[in-house]
């Protein structure tokens, strides 16, 4: 009776495969065909520069801006959109009939009231992520948007990072068969947040940062996801008050996912993503979020797509572009708030698991805990 395998099998030796052409998938930020929006921006903090730069690149008009510190709004306007009107209160943007879409970039605790007000006056809304701190509040906002006949989307900008977008669309198109596994590993220095308001967020990594990666898992596995087991801890020598090291294991129907966040690594950053299926796999690897090389392997060979664009700031063009296309086509945006609640439910389950030390069913944690 012969052995079941040989030395190459035991050594997990990879087979030699030919180079093949990459499939043609729609990974670039979507752009409306005819709609020429007038955008109002509420909140002009640090991340708003990425929004404004993306809108300028796309040729979309930012007509009005507000920030609680007017000088900051004026600075952003001078750099990105000199024609924008600086309002003294955010209500003025909502009452302006010339504004079609409102981009609300404030933190969650300040955002819900403004989102609700914007929907009530019939404005389409792009909300910064994480969308809400309570799933029931999120569901109420989704229903309000539906009742008012307007679109509500979430700025999950990683969806249009070129490598994430290619991997997602290739997987959705069936190029690697049924997805069995998703593994995400990020090793970087998030210590710049020490002493900032971010250092007050207990689950800075699993929630505020990690929601991008939970959203990637959700965008592929969707309602197959069942539960999450997660942990977090403070790394040796870190200056932050909150943990910078965290990880999560995701159980799904016929699939699994893992997310590893090493946020306290000062040297040698690396970001890797792997999606495996019954008919192939796709992986991306690079030193950071902007430098990634994608490889897709199937029985036919290995494809190495040459992708254009960058997460910052094409990802931000993607979130607004998808919302505008949804308005133009009168459909739900793929980054719509209703769909995004599944991503948030995964993040909330991870936080609950971190607190309890137990595996938590997705949806069992209705709100962010700390």
Coordinates of C-alpha atoms in Angstrom, one line a residue:
X1 CA 0.0 0.0 0.0
X2 CA 1.6 3.3 -1.1
X3 CA 1.7 6.5 0.9
X4 CA -1.0 9.1 0.3
X5 CA 1.4 11.8 -0.6
X6 CA 5.0 12.4 -1.6
X7 CA 7.6 14.8 -0.2
X8 CA 6.4 17.7 -2.3
X9 CA 2.9 17.2 -1.0
X10 CA 4.0 17.2 2.6
X11 CA 6.2 20.3 1.9
X12 CA 3.3 22.2 0.5
X13 CA 5.3 22.8 -2.7
X14 CA 3.6 25.1 -5.1
X15 CA 3.0 23.9 -8.7
X16 CA 4.6 25.7 -11.7
X17 CA 1.9 27.7 -13.5
X18 CA 1.9 29.8 -16.6
X19 CA 1.3 33.6 -16.7
X20 CA -2.2 34.5 -17.9
X21 CA -4.1 37.6 -18.5
X22 CA -6.0 39.1 -15.6
X23 CA -9.8 39.2 -15.9
X24 CA -11.5 42.5 -16.7
X25 CA -13.4 43.6 -13.6
X26 CA -14.9 47.0 -12.8
X27 CA -12.6 48.1 -9.9
X28 CA -12.3 51.8 -10.6
X29 CA -14.4 54.4 -8.8
X30 CA -17.9 54.7 -10.4
X31 CA -18.8 58.0 -12.1
X32 CA -22.3 59.4 -12.8
X33 CA -23.0 59.9 -16.5
X34 CA -25.1 63.1 -16.3
X35 CA -25.6 64.2 -12.8
X36 CA -23.7 67.3 -11.8
X37 CA -24.1 67.5 -8.1
X38 CA -23.7 70.5 -5.8
X39 CA -22.2 69.1 -2.6
X40 CA -22.3 70.5 0.9
X41 CA -19.6 69.4 3.4
X42 CA -20.4 69.5 7.1
X43 CA -17.1 69.1 9.1
X44 CA -13.7 70.0 7.7
X45 CA -11.3 68.1 10.0
X46 CA -8.2 66.3 8.9
X47 CA -9.9 63.5 6.8
X48 CA -12.0 66.0 4.8
X49 CA -9.0 66.9 2.8
X50 CA -9.2 63.5 1.2
X51 CA -12.9 64.0 0.4
X52 CA -12.3 67.4 -1.1
X53 CA -9.3 66.4 -3.1
X54 CA -11.2 63.5 -4.6
X55 CA -14.2 65.7 -5.5
X56 CA -11.9 68.2 -7.1
X57 CA -10.3 65.5 -9.2
X58 CA -13.7 64.2 -10.2
X59 CA -14.9 67.6 -11.2
X60 CA -17.7 67.7 -8.7
X61 CA -18.7 71.1 -7.2
X62 CA -18.4 71.7 -3.5
X63 CA -20.9 74.6 -3.1
X64 CA -20.9 75.1 0.7
X65 CA -18.9 74.1 3.8
X66 CA -19.3 74.4 7.6
X67 CA -17.0 73.7 10.5
X68 CA -17.4 74.7 14.1
X69 CA -14.1 76.5 13.7
X70 CA -14.8 78.7 10.6
X71 CA -11.1 79.3 10.0
X72 CA -10.6 75.6 9.3
X73 CA -13.4 75.6 6.7
X74 CA -11.8 78.7 5.1
X75 CA -8.4 77.0 4.9
X76 CA -9.9 73.9 3.3
X77 CA -11.9 76.0 0.8
X78 CA -8.8 78.0 -0.1
X79 CA -6.9 74.8 -0.9
X80 CA -9.6 72.7 -2.6
X81 CA -12.7 74.7 -3.6
X82 CA -12.3 78.5 -3.5
X83 CA -15.8 79.0 -4.8
X84 CA -17.4 77.2 -1.8
X85 CA -19.5 79.3 0.5
X86 CA -18.5 79.2 4.2
X87 CA -21.7 78.9 6.4
X88 CA -21.9 80.0 10.0
X89 CA -24.1 77.0 11.0
X90 CA -24.7 73.6 9.4
X91 CA -28.5 74.2 9.2
X92 CA -27.8 76.8 6.5
X93 CA -26.4 74.0 4.3
X94 CA -29.5 71.9 4.8
X95 CA -31.9 74.8 4.1
X96 CA -30.1 75.7 0.8
X97 CA -32.2 74.3 -2.1
X98 CA -29.1 74.4 -4.4
X99 CA -27.4 71.7 -2.3
X100 CA -28.1 68.2 -3.6
X101 CA -25.9 66.0 -1.5
X102 CA -24.5 66.5 2.0
X103 CA -21.2 64.9 3.0
X104 CA -21.1 64.7 6.8
X105 CA -17.6 64.0 8.1
X106 CA -18.1 64.6 11.8
X107 CA -17.5 61.9 14.5
X108 CA -20.4 59.6 15.2
X109 CA -21.5 61.2 18.5
X110 CA -22.0 64.5 16.6
X111 CA -23.3 63.1 13.3
X112 CA -26.6 61.3 13.9
X113 CA -28.7 64.5 14.6
X114 CA -27.3 66.1 11.4
X115 CA -27.9 63.0 9.3
X116 CA -31.5 62.9 10.5
X117 CA -32.1 66.6 9.8
X118 CA -30.6 66.2 6.3
X119 CA -32.8 63.3 5.5
X120 CA -35.9 65.1 6.8
X121 CA -35.4 68.0 4.4
X122 CA -34.8 65.6 1.5
X123 CA -31.0 65.7 1.1
X124 CA -29.0 62.7 -0.1
X125 CA -26.3 61.9 2.5
X126 CA -22.9 60.5 2.6
X127 CA -22.0 59.6 6.2
X128 CA -18.4 59.2 7.4
X129 CA -17.6 55.8 8.9
X130 CA -18.1 54.2 11.3
X131 CA -21.8 55.0 10.5
X132 CA -23.4 54.8 13.9
X133 CA -22.6 53.5 17.4
X134 CA -26.0 51.8 17.7
X135 CA -27.5 49.4 15.1
X136 CA -31.1 50.4 16.1
X137 CA -30.3 54.0 15.5
X138 CA -28.8 53.0 12.1
X139 CA -31.9 51.1 11.2
X140 CA -34.1 54.1 12.1
X141 CA -32.0 56.3 9.8
X142 CA -32.2 53.8 7.0
X143 CA -36.0 53.7 7.3
X144 CA -36.1 57.5 7.4
X145 CA -34.1 57.7 4.2
X146 CA -36.5 55.2 2.5
X147 CA -39.6 57.1 3.7
X148 CA -38.2 60.4 2.4
X149 CA -37.1 58.9 -0.9
X150 CA -33.5 59.9 -0.6
X151 CA -30.2 57.9 -0.6
X152 CA -28.1 57.3 2.5
X153 CA -24.6 55.9 1.9
X154 CA -21.5 55.4 4.1
X155 CA -17.9 56.5 3.4
X156 CA -16.4 53.0 3.5
X157 CA -13.6 54.3 1.2
X158 CA -11.5 51.1 1.3
X159 CA -14.1 49.5 -1.0
X160 CA -12.5 51.5 -3.8
X161 CA -8.9 51.0 -2.9
X162 CA -7.8 49.5 -6.2
X163 CA -6.6 46.2 -4.7
X164 CA -9.6 45.7 -2.5
X165 CA -12.0 46.6 -5.3
X166 CA -10.3 44.2 -7.8
X167 CA -10.3 41.3 -5.3
X168 CA -13.9 41.9 -4.3
X169 CA -15.2 42.2 -7.9
X170 CA -13.2 39.2 -9.1
X171 CA -14.5 37.1 -6.2
X172 CA -18.1 38.3 -6.8
X173 CA -17.8 37.5 -10.5
X174 CA -16.9 33.9 -9.6
X175 CA -13.4 33.9 -10.9
X176 CA -12.2 31.9 -7.8
X177 CA -15.3 29.9 -7.3
X178 CA -17.1 29.9 -3.9
X179 CA -15.1 31.8 -1.3
X180 CA -13.8 29.7 1.5
X181 CA -11.5 32.0 3.3
X182 CA -10.5 35.6 3.7
X183 CA -7.3 36.5 5.7
X184 CA -6.2 40.1 6.4
X185 CA -3.0 41.1 8.1
X186 CA -2.0 44.7 8.7
X187 CA 1.3 45.6 10.5
X188 CA 1.9 49.3 10.9
X189 CA 2.4 52.2 13.3
X190 CA -0.8 53.6 14.6
X191 CA 1.0 55.3 17.5
X192 CA 0.5 58.7 15.9
X193 CA -2.9 58.6 17.6
X194 CA -1.3 58.9 21.1
X195 CA -2.5 62.1 22.8
X196 CA -5.2 62.8 20.2
X197 CA -9.0 62.3 20.5
X198 CA -8.5 58.9 18.9
X199 CA -6.7 57.7 22.0
X200 CA -10.0 58.0 23.9
X201 CA -11.6 55.3 21.7
X202 CA -11.2 52.1 23.7
X203 CA -11.7 50.0 20.6
X204 CA -9.8 52.2 18.3
X205 CA -8.4 49.3 16.3
X206 CA -11.3 46.8 16.2
X207 CA -13.9 49.5 15.6
X208 CA -12.7 52.8 14.3
X209 CA -9.9 51.4 12.2
X210 CA -10.9 47.8 11.8
X211 CA -14.4 48.5 10.4
X212 CA -12.7 48.9 6.9
X213 CA -11.5 45.3 7.1
X214 CA -14.8 44.0 8.5
X215 CA -16.5 45.8 5.7
X216 CA -14.2 44.0 3.2
X217 CA -15.2 40.6 4.7
X218 CA -18.9 41.6 4.6
X219 CA -18.6 42.8 1.0
X220 CA -17.6 39.3 -0.1
X221 CA -19.3 36.9 2.4
X222 CA -22.4 39.0 3.2
X223 CA -25.0 37.2 5.2
X224 CA -22.9 34.0 5.3
X225 CA -21.1 35.5 8.3
X226 CA -22.3 34.1 11.6
X227 CA -20.1 35.0 14.5
X228 CA -16.8 36.7 15.7
X229 CA -14.2 35.9 18.3
X230 CA -11.8 38.7 19.0
X231 CA -9.2 40.0 21.4
X232 CA -7.1 43.2 21.9
X233 CA -4.2 44.2 24.1
X234 CA -1.7 47.0 24.7
X235 CA 1.7 46.3 23.1
X236 CA 4.9 46.5 25.1
X237 CA 6.3 50.1 25.0
X238 CA 3.3 51.7 23.3
X239 CA 2.5 55.3 24.2
X240 CA -1.3 55.0 23.5
X241 CA -3.7 54.5 26.4
X242 CA -5.8 52.1 24.2
X243 CA -4.8 48.8 22.8
X244 CA -3.0 48.9 19.4
X245 CA -2.8 45.1 18.9
X246 CA -6.0 43.2 18.1
X247 CA -7.3 40.2 16.1
X248 CA -10.5 38.6 15.2
X249 CA -11.7 35.2 13.9
X250 CA -14.9 35.2 11.8
X251 CA -17.1 32.1 11.4
X252 CA -19.2 31.9 8.3
X253 CA -21.4 29.4 6.5
X254 CA -18.9 27.2 4.8
X255 CA -16.1 29.8 5.2
X256 CA -13.8 31.5 7.6
X257 CA -12.0 34.8 7.9
X258 CA -9.2 36.2 10.1
X259 CA -8.2 39.8 10.8
X260 CA -4.9 40.6 12.5
X261 CA -4.0 44.2 13.4
X262 CA -0.5 45.0 14.6
X263 CA -0.9 48.7 15.2
X264 CA 2.2 49.2 17.3
X265 CA 4.9 48.2 14.8
X266 CA 7.2 51.2 14.2
X267 CA 9.4 49.6 11.5
X268 CA 8.9 47.3 8.5
X269 CA 5.2 47.9 7.8
X270 CA 3.3 45.2 5.8
X271 CA -0.3 44.8 4.5
X272 CA -1.4 41.4 3.1
X273 CA -4.8 40.2 1.9
X274 CA -5.8 36.7 0.9
X275 CA -9.1 35.5 -0.6
X276 CA -9.3 31.8 -1.3
X277 CA -12.1 29.9 -3.1
X278 CA -12.9 26.5 -4.6
X279 CA -11.5 27.5 -8.0
X280 CA -8.6 29.8 -7.2
X281 CA -7.3 32.5 -4.9
X282 CA -6.3 36.2 -5.0
X283 CA -3.7 37.8 -2.8
X284 CA -2.3 41.3 -2.4
X285 CA 0.9 42.2 -0.6
X286 CA 2.8 45.4 0.0
X287 CA 4.5 47.7 2.5
X288 CA 1.4 49.9 3.0
X289 CA -2.1 50.6 1.9
X290 CA -0.9 52.5 -1.2
X291 CA 1.7 50.1 -2.5
X292 CA 0.1 46.7 -3.3
X293 CA 0.7 44.0 -5.9
X294 CA -2.2 41.7 -6.7
X295 CA -1.9 38.1 -7.9
X296 CA -4.7 35.8 -8.9
X297 CA -4.1 32.0 -9.2
X298 CA -6.4 29.6 -10.9
X299 CA -5.9 26.2 -12.6
X300 CA -5.2 28.1 -15.8
X301 CA -2.3 30.0 -14.4
X302 CA -1.2 33.2 -12.5
X303 CA -2.5 36.6 -13.4
X304 CA -0.9 39.8 -12.2
X305 CA -3.2 42.7 -12.9
X306 CA -1.8 46.2 -13.3
X307 CA -4.1 48.4 -11.3
X308 CA -4.4 52.1 -11.5
X309 CA -5.2 54.5 -8.7
X310 CA -4.7 54.7 -4.9
X311 CA -6.8 54.2 -1.8
X312 CA -6.1 57.9 -0.9
X313 CA -7.9 59.5 -2.6
X314 CA -9.6 57.3 -5.2
X315 CA -11.4 55.5 -2.5
X316 CA -13.1 58.7 -1.5
X317 CA -14.1 59.3 -5.1
X318 CA -15.6 55.9 -5.1
X319 CA -17.9 56.4 -2.1
X320 CA -19.3 59.6 -3.4
X321 CA -19.3 58.4 -7.0
X322 CA -21.3 55.3 -6.1
X323 CA -23.8 57.4 -4.2
X324 CA -24.2 59.8 -7.2
X325 CA -24.7 56.8 -9.6
X326 CA -27.3 55.5 -7.3
X327 CA -29.1 58.8 -7.3
X328 CA -28.9 59.0 -11.1
X329 CA -30.1 55.4 -11.5
X330 CA -32.6 55.5 -8.6
X331 CA -31.2 52.5 -6.9
X332 CA -29.7 51.6 -3.6
X333 CA -25.9 52.4 -3.5
X334 CA -23.6 49.4 -2.9
X335 CA -22.2 51.3 0.1
X336 CA -25.7 52.0 1.3
X337 CA -26.3 52.4 5.0
X338 CA -28.6 49.3 5.2
X339 CA -25.9 47.1 3.8
X340 CA -23.2 48.8 6.0
X341 CA -25.1 47.8 9.1
X342 CA -23.8 44.2 8.5
X343 CA -20.2 45.5 8.6
X344 CA -20.9 47.4 11.8
X345 CA -22.6 44.4 13.3
X346 CA -19.4 42.4 12.8
X347 CA -17.3 45.2 14.4
X348 CA -19.7 45.4 17.4
X349 CA -19.6 41.6 17.8
X350 CA -15.8 41.8 17.8
X351 CA -15.9 44.4 20.6
X352 CA -18.4 42.4 22.6
X353 CA -16.2 39.4 22.2
X354 CA -13.1 41.3 23.3
X355 CA -15.0 42.3 26.5
X356 CA -16.5 39.0 27.3
X357 CA -13.8 36.6 26.0
X358 CA -16.5 34.7 24.2
X359 CA -17.5 34.1 20.6
X360 CA -20.4 36.5 19.7
X361 CA -23.1 36.0 17.1
X362 CA -23.2 38.8 14.5
X363 CA -26.1 41.1 15.4
X364 CA -26.1 40.0 19.1
X365 CA -24.3 43.2 20.0
X366 CA -26.7 46.1 19.1
X367 CA -24.4 48.9 20.1
X368 CA -20.7 49.8 20.6
X369 CA -19.5 48.9 24.1
X370 CA -16.3 50.0 25.9

